[in-house]
Tab-separated table of C-alpha atoms and ligand atoms in Angstrom:
chain	number	residue	atom	x	y	z
A	1	MET	CA	95.427	153.720	73.878
A	2	THR	CA	97.657	150.954	74.913
A	3	ARG	CA	96.247	147.631	76.098
A	4	PHE	CA	98.041	144.470	76.631
A	5	ASN	CA	96.201	140.947	76.206
A	6	HIS	CA	99.092	138.570	76.090
A	7	VAL	CA	102.226	138.063	78.402
A	8	ILE	CA	105.014	135.523	77.773
A	9	VAL	CA	107.357	134.474	80.472
A	10	ARG	CA	109.685	131.784	81.143
A	11	ARG	CA	110.404	130.046	84.306
A	12	PRO	CA	114.024	130.499	85.625
A	13	GLY	CA	116.220	127.436	85.730
A	14	ARG	CA	118.805	126.284	88.183
A	15	SER	CA	121.395	127.808	85.924
A	16	LEU	CA	120.048	131.243	86.733
A	17	ALA	CA	122.946	131.317	89.203
A	18	GLU	CA	125.439	131.352	86.420
A	19	GLY	CA	123.660	134.403	84.790
A	20	ILE	CA	125.637	137.365	83.751
A	21	THR	CA	126.151	139.829	86.621
A	22	SER	CA	127.622	143.356	87.236
A	23	ALA	CA	126.741	142.816	90.867
A	24	SER	CA	128.533	139.853	92.203
A	25	GLU	CA	128.565	141.354	95.766
A	26	LEU	CA	124.895	140.616	96.278
A	27	GLY	CA	125.655	136.850	95.818
A	28	ARG	CA	124.297	134.371	93.339
A	29	PRO	CA	120.476	133.859	93.007
A	30	ILE	CA	119.034	131.017	94.860
A	31	TYR	CA	116.917	128.871	92.755
A	32	GLU	CA	113.994	128.024	95.135
A	33	ARG	CA	113.488	131.654	96.036
A	34	ALA	CA	113.760	133.102	92.304
A	35	LEU	CA	111.084	130.516	91.417
A	36	GLU	CA	108.737	131.840	94.259
A	37	GLU	CA	109.495	135.376	93.100
A	38	HIS	CA	108.505	134.414	89.586
A	39	ARG	CA	105.319	132.826	90.755
A	40	ASP	CA	104.437	136.210	92.494
A	41	TYR	CA	105.326	137.974	89.311
A	42	VAL	CA	102.907	135.809	87.330
A	43	HIS	CA	100.107	136.112	89.767
A	44	ALA	CA	100.576	140.013	89.839
A	45	LEU	CA	100.437	139.890	85.983
A	46	GLU	CA	97.127	137.629	86.125
A	47	ARG	CA	95.567	140.294	88.141
A	48	CYS	CA	96.032	142.884	85.528
A	49	GLY	CA	93.879	140.897	82.942
A	50	VAL	CA	96.264	139.347	80.689
A	51	ASP	CA	96.575	135.658	79.402
A	52	ILE	CA	100.061	134.463	80.217
A	53	THR	CA	101.937	131.894	78.212
A	54	ILE	CA	104.549	130.239	80.671
A	55	LEU	CA	107.501	128.655	79.032
A	56	SER	CA	109.784	125.943	80.793
A	57	ALA	CA	113.133	126.800	81.902
A	58	LEU	CA	116.165	126.286	79.761
A	59	GLU	CA	118.912	125.147	81.740
A	60	ALA	CA	121.483	125.677	78.676
A	61	TYR	CA	120.723	129.453	78.772
A	62	PRO	CA	120.981	130.944	82.246
A	63	ASP	CA	119.508	134.244	81.626
A	64	SER	CA	116.389	133.044	79.530
A	65	CYS	CA	113.904	134.032	81.906
A	66	PHE	CA	114.695	137.290	80.805
A	67	VAL	CA	112.354	136.943	77.881
A	68	GLU	CA	112.306	140.636	77.202
A	69	ASP	CA	115.810	140.619	75.517
A	70	PRO	CA	115.292	137.987	72.511
A	71	ALA	CA	112.243	139.634	70.951
A	72	VAL	CA	110.469	143.012	70.691
A	73	ILE	CA	106.512	142.992	70.049
A	74	THR	CA	104.917	146.017	68.549
A	75	ARG	CA	101.350	146.378	67.738
A	76	CYS	CA	102.153	145.679	64.112
A	77	GLY	CA	104.440	142.686	64.561
A	78	ALA	CA	107.509	141.220	66.353
A	79	ILE	CA	111.060	141.414	65.863
A	80	ILE	CA	113.434	138.542	66.759
A	81	THR	CA	116.534	140.304	68.116
A	82	ASN	CA	120.158	139.166	67.871
A	83	PRO	CA	121.342	139.568	71.550
A	84	GLY	CA	124.728	140.976	71.849
A	85	ALA	CA	125.796	138.979	74.893
A	86	PRO	CA	127.246	135.862	73.323
A	87	SER	CA	125.875	133.313	75.938
A	88	ARG	CA	122.438	134.763	75.162
A	89	ASN	CA	122.458	134.800	71.468
A	90	GLY	CA	120.941	131.113	71.305
A	91	GLU	CA	117.810	132.409	73.096
A	92	LYS	CA	116.438	133.995	69.995
A	93	ALA	CA	115.913	130.591	68.159
A	94	GLU	CA	114.100	129.393	71.346
A	95	ILE	CA	111.810	132.333	71.546
A	96	GLU	CA	110.820	132.461	67.957
A	97	PRO	CA	108.362	129.376	67.767
A	98	VAL	CA	106.599	131.018	70.697
A	99	ILE	CA	106.184	134.229	68.824
A	100	ARG	CA	105.007	132.252	65.894
A	101	ARG	CA	101.884	131.175	67.976
A	102	PHE	CA	100.781	134.653	67.858
A	103	PHE	CA	102.104	136.134	64.575
A	104	SER	CA	102.168	135.345	60.964
A	105	ASP	CA	105.365	134.965	58.910
A	106	ASP	CA	104.710	138.639	57.344
A	107	GLN	CA	104.619	140.098	60.867
A	108	ILE	CA	107.959	138.837	61.841
A	109	ALA	CA	111.106	140.535	61.344
A	110	ARG	CA	114.618	139.834	62.423
A	111	ILE	CA	117.681	141.590	63.397
A	112	GLU	CA	120.706	140.058	61.474
A	113	ALA	CA	124.597	140.147	62.334
A	114	PRO	CA	126.366	142.273	62.307
A	115	GLY	CA	123.676	144.091	63.956
A	116	THR	CA	122.999	143.360	67.750
A	117	LEU	CA	120.046	144.166	69.707
A	118	GLU	CA	118.375	143.248	72.912
A	119	GLY	CA	114.869	144.108	73.927
A	120	GLY	CA	115.770	145.512	77.251
A	121	ASP	CA	117.163	148.422	75.231
A	122	VAL	CA	113.798	149.155	73.714
A	123	MET	CA	111.305	151.362	75.290
A	124	MET	CA	107.818	151.734	73.839
A	125	VAL	CA	105.941	155.115	74.212
A	126	GLY	CA	102.873	154.685	71.949
A	127	ASP	CA	103.946	154.311	68.369
A	128	HIS	CA	107.613	155.700	69.161
A	129	PHE	CA	110.361	153.383	70.424
A	130	PHE	CA	113.303	154.691	72.120
A	131	VAL	CA	116.481	152.419	71.497
A	132	GLY	CA	119.477	152.473	73.641
A	133	ARG	CA	122.973	151.863	72.062
A	134	SER	CA	124.647	150.007	74.705
A	135	ALA	CA	127.138	147.144	75.068
A	136	ARG	CA	124.496	144.844	73.748
A	137	THR	CA	122.806	146.887	71.205
A	138	ASN	CA	125.050	148.371	68.295
A	139	GLU	CA	124.604	150.762	65.731
A	140	GLU	CA	123.923	148.606	62.855
A	141	GLY	CA	121.193	146.799	65.127
A	142	ILE	CA	119.411	149.974	65.744
A	143	ARG	CA	119.622	150.820	61.924
A	144	GLN	CA	117.964	147.570	61.053
A	145	PHE	CA	115.283	148.000	64.021
A	146	LEU	CA	114.481	151.647	62.734
A	147	ASP	CA	114.003	150.199	59.161
A	148	ILE	CA	111.595	147.591	60.394
A	149	LEU	CA	109.627	149.828	62.547
A	150	ASN	CA	109.472	152.537	59.673
A	151	SER	CA	108.300	149.712	57.278
A	152	TRP	CA	105.425	149.079	59.573
A	153	GLY	CA	104.527	153.028	60.062
A	154	LEU	CA	106.094	152.989	63.341
A	155	GLU	CA	109.218	155.079	64.401
A	156	GLY	CA	112.131	155.381	66.682
A	157	SER	CA	115.218	157.058	67.927
A	158	GLU	CA	118.563	156.236	69.217
A	159	VAL	CA	119.559	157.046	72.738
A	160	PRO	CA	123.205	156.570	73.580
A	161	LEU	CA	123.937	154.746	77.044
A	162	ARG	CA	126.796	155.610	79.326
A	163	HIS	CA	126.452	153.637	82.285
A	164	VAL	CA	123.568	151.319	82.647
A	165	LEU	CA	123.210	147.725	81.072
A	166	HIS	CA	119.968	148.323	79.134
A	167	LEU	CA	117.996	151.399	78.488
A	168	LYS	CA	115.051	150.253	80.541
A	169	THR	CA	117.552	149.675	83.548
A	170	GLY	CA	117.145	153.413	83.943
A	171	VAL	CA	114.155	154.772	82.307
A	172	ASN	CA	110.562	153.381	81.886
A	173	TYR	CA	107.192	154.776	80.442
A	174	ILE	CA	104.179	154.085	82.608
A	175	GLU	CA	101.702	155.507	79.893
A	176	ASP	CA	99.651	158.813	80.485
A	177	GLY	CA	102.959	160.903	79.870
A	178	ASN	CA	104.400	159.756	82.824
A	179	MET	CA	108.135	158.490	82.891
A	180	LEU	CA	110.361	157.222	85.633
A	181	VAL	CA	113.810	158.442	85.169
A	182	SER	CA	117.104	157.787	86.993
A	183	GLY	CA	120.803	158.481	86.844
A	184	GLU	CA	122.012	159.629	83.412
A	185	PHE	CA	118.514	159.981	82.050
A	186	ILE	CA	117.089	162.468	84.472
A	187	ASN	CA	118.250	165.540	82.459
A	188	HIS	CA	118.380	163.546	78.867
A	189	SER	CA	116.993	166.076	76.265
A	190	ALA	CA	115.248	163.063	74.645
A	191	PHE	CA	112.715	162.876	77.659
A	192	ALA	CA	112.358	166.535	78.258
A	193	CYS	CA	108.847	166.479	77.096
A	194	TYR	CA	107.276	163.740	79.451
A	195	ASN	CA	106.076	164.132	83.015
A	196	LYS	CA	109.319	162.905	84.722
A	197	ILE	CA	109.361	161.023	88.108
A	198	VAL	CA	112.730	161.220	89.294
A	199	VAL	CA	113.946	158.106	91.002
A	200	PRO	CA	116.628	158.901	93.870
A	201	ASP	CA	120.182	157.175	93.199
A	202	GLU	CA	119.679	154.877	96.247
A	203	GLU	CA	116.408	153.605	94.591
A	204	ALA	CA	117.774	153.524	90.984
A	205	TYR	CA	116.875	149.801	90.537
A	206	GLY	CA	113.132	150.627	91.441
A	207	ALA	CA	113.018	152.846	88.105
A	208	ASN	CA	112.464	149.402	86.303
A	209	CYS	CA	108.303	149.206	86.823
A	210	ILE	CA	105.973	148.048	84.364
A	211	TRP	CA	102.599	149.245	83.441
A	212	VAL	CA	100.010	146.570	82.639
A	213	ASN	CA	96.393	147.869	81.741
A	214	GLY	CA	96.444	150.630	84.500
A	215	THR	CA	98.341	148.866	87.192
A	216	VAL	CA	101.916	149.592	87.765
A	217	ILE	CA	103.926	146.883	89.236
A	218	VAL	CA	106.748	148.137	91.325
A	219	ALA	CA	109.721	145.885	92.812
A	220	LYS	CA	109.583	145.521	96.442
A	221	GLY	CA	111.972	147.794	98.690
A	222	TYR	CA	111.750	150.986	96.773
A	223	PRO	CA	109.296	153.106	98.806
A	224	ALA	CA	110.106	156.386	97.200
A	225	VAL	CA	109.134	154.891	93.656
A	226	LEU	CA	106.128	153.256	95.290
A	227	ARG	CA	104.786	156.493	96.812
A	228	ALA	CA	105.582	158.477	93.537
A	229	VAL	CA	103.636	156.040	91.446
A	230	GLN	CA	100.747	155.936	93.824
A	231	GLU	CA	100.517	159.644	93.821
A	232	LEU	CA	100.050	159.747	90.131
A	233	GLY	CA	96.867	157.619	90.749
A	234	TYR	CA	97.856	154.375	89.529
A	235	GLU	CA	96.916	150.981	91.120
A	236	THR	CA	100.062	149.173	92.365
A	237	ILE	CA	101.209	145.790	92.874
A	238	VAL	CA	104.543	145.212	94.796
A	239	VAL	CA	106.650	141.950	93.660
A	240	ASP	CA	109.990	141.092	95.260
A	241	THR	CA	112.679	140.646	92.256
A	242	SER	CA	115.780	140.440	94.704
A	243	GLU	CA	116.929	137.207	93.381
A	244	PHE	CA	116.789	138.598	89.491
A	245	ARG	CA	118.478	141.634	90.757
A	246	LYS	CA	121.436	139.602	91.919
A	247	VAL	CA	121.868	138.898	87.837
A	248	ASP	CA	120.975	142.454	86.749
A	249	GLY	CA	117.292	141.601	85.884
A	250	GLY	CA	114.140	143.414	86.896
A	251	LEU	CA	110.380	143.617	86.356
A	252	SER	CA	110.444	144.432	82.655
A	253	CYS	CA	113.146	141.887	81.678
A	254	LEU	CA	110.812	138.934	83.102
A	255	SER	CA	108.019	139.531	80.385
A	256	LEU	CA	107.041	140.203	76.936
A	257	ARG	CA	103.881	142.153	77.164
A	258	PHE	CA	101.647	142.670	74.074
B	301	CIR	C1	122.107	139.854	81.297
B	301	CIR	O1	123.148	140.176	81.656
B	301	CIR	O2	121.739	139.833	80.114
B	301	CIR	C2	121.018	139.515	82.305
B	301	CIR	N1	121.738	139.002	83.469
B	301	CIR	C3	120.232	140.365	82.673
B	301	CIR	C4	119.018	140.842	81.813
B	301	CIR	C5	118.395	142.136	81.969
B	301	CIR	N2	117.393	142.198	81.188
B	301	CIR	C6	116.776	143.475	80.914
B	301	CIR	O3	117.254	144.376	81.353
B	301	CIR	N3	115.939	143.538	79.707
């Protein structure tokens, strides 16, 4: 059974306003509001019974509060990724010393060039890891990732993406066989055997929920998603992530949970 004891987050910096975005029509994130939303996010996690490592903002890396992307943590070890976005690649060197506080040398592996991989493309379902092949995560990155998993007795499989930034932009596992699916993943054969909660198009951003020790954290403003998750019997906490949405970020991207 999955249980998380630790969470790593990084405060957003003022440079978040320069983060990569596909949604410029939403405007640039407002730093003070992003900080407030981030504090609420941390409080929500605290209520889920995890200890939280809060890292300082890194102004040199506008997207570095999205700590999910430069590392993937499994029950057997951690993988430092090789982010495919050039402006984010240096984040891997910033996260590694933090990962070392929790894992020994033999529990840490790396994705090496020409392989690229970002953690937002990795969805953990027990000991199986679905990996999105995206503009950020390439074939070689996935090959290396699956090799590492296999060497640890874990397994994974590739899911080609057509429209979304990362795999977990559109599909998220909330344990107990339940999976939130939106857009291109609704009828995807890889997810046919799960209890699918279909997220309507107008709430697609809300598909990015996180399960933490029995509680599901849901983004504010997605009532159909919230209702569906509550009807499954989960405790829920709603957190506003609208400033992070302006740079394509959501609930899962803002933490490493292990
Ligand atoms: C990026 O484009 O890399 C950031 N602006 C958003 C990253 C979101 N991360 C995630 O979905 N895991």
